[in-house]
Coordinates of C-alpha atoms in Angstrom, one line a residue:
X275 CA -4.7 -6.3 4.2
X276 CA -3.3 -3.1 5.7
X277 CA -3.4 -2.8 9.6
X278 CA -3.0 0.2 11.6
X279 CA -2.3 0.6 15.3
X280 CA -4.2 3.7 16.7
X281 CA -4.5 5.2 20.2
X282 CA -8.2 6.4 20.6
X283 CA -9.0 9.2 23.2
X284 CA -12.5 9.4 24.6
X285 CA -14.2 11.8 26.8
X286 CA -17.6 11.5 28.4
X287 CA -20.3 14.4 29.0
X288 CA -18.8 15.1 32.5
X289 CA -15.3 15.8 30.8
X290 CA -13.7 12.5 32.2
X291 CA -11.1 11.0 29.9
X292 CA -10.0 7.5 29.0
X293 CA -8.3 5.9 25.9
X294 CA -7.4 2.6 24.4
X295 CA -4.9 1.3 21.9
X296 CA -6.1 -1.1 19.1
X297 CA -5.2 -2.4 15.9
X298 CA -7.8 -2.0 13.1
X299 CA -7.5 -3.6 9.5
X300 CA -7.9 -0.2 7.8
X301 CA -5.3 2.2 6.3
X302 CA -4.1 5.1 8.6
X303 CA -6.5 8.0 7.4
X304 CA -9.7 5.4 7.2
X305 CA -8.9 4.3 10.9
X306 CA -9.0 7.8 12.1
X307 CA -12.2 8.5 10.4
X308 CA -13.8 5.2 11.7
X309 CA -13.2 6.2 15.3
X310 CA -13.6 10.1 15.4
X311 CA -16.9 11.0 16.8
X312 CA -18.1 7.7 17.6
X313 CA -19.4 6.6 20.9
X314 CA -17.7 3.7 22.9
X315 CA -19.1 2.0 26.1
X316 CA -16.2 1.8 28.3
X317 CA -18.1 0.6 31.2
X318 CA -17.2 -2.6 33.2
X319 CA -19.8 -3.1 35.6
X320 CA -22.5 -0.5 34.1
X321 CA -22.7 1.6 31.0
X322 CA -20.2 4.5 30.8
X323 CA -20.7 6.1 27.3
X324 CA -17.7 8.0 25.9
X325 CA -17.0 9.9 22.7
X326 CA -13.9 9.6 20.6
X327 CA -12.4 13.3 20.2
X328 CA -9.0 12.3 19.0
X329 CA -7.2 9.5 17.3
X330 CA -3.2 9.2 17.3
X331 CA -1.5 6.5 15.1
X332 CA 0.9 4.3 17.0
X333 CA 2.1 2.4 14.0
X334 CA 0.9 2.9 10.3
X335 CA 0.0 -0.1 8.3
X336 CA 2.1 -1.7 5.8
X337 CA 1.1 -3.6 2.6
X338 CA 2.0 -7.2 2.1
X339 CA 4.4 -6.1 -0.5
X340 CA 6.0 -3.5 1.9
X341 CA 6.4 -6.3 4.4
X342 CA 7.8 -8.6 1.9
X343 CA 10.4 -6.2 0.6
X344 CA 11.7 -5.5 4.1
X345 CA 11.9 -9.0 5.1
X346 CA 13.6 -10.0 1.9
X347 CA 16.2 -7.2 2.5
X348 CA 16.8 -8.6 6.1
X349 CA 17.2 -12.2 4.9
X350 CA 19.7 -11.0 2.5
X351 CA 21.7 -8.7 4.8
X352 CA 21.7 -11.1 7.9
X353 CA 21.7 -14.6 6.6
X354 CA 22.6 -14.8 2.9
X355 CA 26.0 -16.4 2.1
X356 CA 28.2 -15.3 -0.8
X357 CA 27.8 -18.8 -2.3
X358 CA 23.9 -18.4 -2.6
X359 CA 23.0 -20.4 0.4
X360 CA 22.2 -19.4 4.0
X361 CA 24.7 -18.8 6.9
X362 CA 23.0 -20.8 9.7
X363 CA 24.5 -22.4 13.0
X364 CA 25.4 -26.1 12.4
X365 CA 23.2 -27.2 15.2
X366 CA 20.1 -25.7 13.5
X367 CA 19.8 -27.6 10.2
X368 CA 15.9 -26.7 10.1
X369 CA 17.0 -23.0 9.6
X370 CA 18.2 -23.6 6.1
X371 CA 14.8 -25.0 5.1
X372 CA 12.9 -22.1 7.0
X373 CA 14.9 -19.3 5.5
X374 CA 14.3 -20.7 1.9
X375 CA 10.6 -20.9 2.7
X376 CA 10.6 -17.4 3.9
X377 CA 12.4 -16.3 0.7
X378 CA 10.0 -18.2 -1.5
X379 CA 7.2 -16.4 0.4
X380 CA 8.8 -13.0 -0.1
X381 CA 9.1 -13.6 -3.8
X382 CA 5.6 -14.7 -4.3
X383 CA 4.3 -11.6 -2.3
X384 CA 6.5 -9.2 -4.5
X385 CA 5.4 -10.7 -7.8
X386 CA 1.7 -10.6 -6.9
X387 CA 1.6 -7.1 -8.3
X388 CA 0.3 -4.0 -6.7
X389 CA -2.3 -4.0 -3.6
X390 CA -5.8 -3.6 -4.6
X391 CA -5.7 -0.5 -2.2
X392 CA -3.3 1.2 -4.7
X393 CA -4.9 0.4 -7.7
X394 CA -8.2 1.7 -6.2
X395 CA -6.4 5.0 -5.2
X396 CA -5.0 5.3 -8.7
X397 CA -8.5 4.8 -10.3
X398 CA -10.2 7.3 -8.0
X399 CA -7.5 9.9 -8.8
X400 CA -7.9 9.4 -12.4
X401 CA -11.6 9.7 -12.3
X402 CA -11.4 13.1 -10.8
X403 CA -9.6 14.3 -13.9
X404 CA -10.9 15.8 -17.2
X405 CA -9.9 13.7 -20.4
X406 CA -7.2 16.1 -21.4
X407 CA -5.6 15.8 -17.8
X408 CA -6.1 12.0 -17.8
X409 CA -4.2 12.0 -21.3
X410 CA -1.4 14.1 -19.9
X411 CA -1.0 12.2 -16.6
X412 CA -0.7 8.8 -18.6
X413 CA 1.8 10.4 -20.9
X414 CA 3.9 11.8 -18.2
X415 CA 4.4 8.1 -17.0
X416 CA 6.4 7.4 -20.2
X417 CA 7.9 10.8 -20.6
X418 CA 11.4 9.7 -20.7
X419 CA 10.8 7.0 -23.3
X420 CA 8.6 9.4 -25.6
X421 CA 11.6 11.9 -25.4
X422 CA 14.0 9.3 -26.7
X423 CA 11.3 8.1 -29.4
X424 CA 11.2 4.6 -27.9
X425 CA 7.5 4.4 -27.2
X426 CA 4.3 5.5 -28.9
X427 CA 1.8 6.5 -26.3
X428 CA -1.1 6.6 -28.7
X429 CA -2.0 2.7 -28.6
X430 CA -2.1 3.1 -24.9
X431 CA -4.5 6.1 -24.8
X432 CA -6.6 4.2 -27.3
X433 CA -6.7 1.3 -25.0
X434 CA -7.6 3.6 -22.2
X435 CA -10.7 4.6 -24.0
X436 CA -11.5 1.3 -25.2
X437 CA -11.6 0.2 -21.4
X438 CA -13.9 3.3 -20.7
X439 CA -11.4 4.9 -18.6
X440 CA -11.5 2.0 -16.1
X441 CA -8.0 1.9 -14.7
X442 CA -7.9 -1.7 -13.4
X443 CA -9.1 -3.0 -16.8
X444 CA -6.7 -0.9 -18.5
X445 CA -3.9 -1.9 -16.2
X446 CA -4.6 -5.7 -16.6
X447 CA -4.5 -5.4 -20.2
X448 CA -1.0 -3.7 -20.2
X449 CA 2.2 -5.9 -20.8
X450 CA 4.4 -6.6 -17.5
X451 CA 7.1 -4.1 -18.2
X452 CA 4.6 -1.4 -18.9
X453 CA 2.7 -2.2 -15.8
X454 CA 5.7 -1.9 -13.8
X455 CA 6.4 1.5 -15.1
X456 CA 2.6 2.7 -14.2
X457 CA 2.8 1.3 -10.8
X458 CA 6.6 2.7 -10.2
X459 CA 5.1 6.3 -11.2
X460 CA 2.2 6.2 -8.9
X461 CA 4.2 4.8 -6.1
X462 CA 6.3 8.0 -6.1
X463 CA 3.4 10.3 -6.0
X464 CA 3.0 11.9 -2.7
X465 CA -0.7 12.9 -3.5
X466 CA -1.9 9.2 -3.6

């Protein structure tokens, strides 16, 4: 689940201003859309209706895999020893087990695959393209391999049509190494 912390700016009909900061379980753009133009009762003793006229992001949300990657990097840089164990103070034996549990959790999160939000964005993006543009985009993912004649794209294009251009179904049927190339390609796309 992606969380975003936003500051919501309010104004009533008389021009009085107010604001509040909150966490919402939505990506950044969706959280802005959720609050903008909505009315909120800011009254304590009586009604004081105010409308949201502006939203600012305090902290953009992170996916589970982004958080797991960050924690994993910090574990390695701050606690990992060169012998493969953990550098922990002698008077804190529980830390050894705790750090190992955190590492396991990070590894599980990173192996869980891409976030459903990313798969939905990719699917929506591909659905806006015509058939030729879809083929071109899918071919671009494997451009380097095609140039070196290491991959034949036709089976993946055929499978794309067999799945009726359903990205999630097509993606699920790909071998893990191909899935990795697809997700790496889309994670680098600024437009998603």
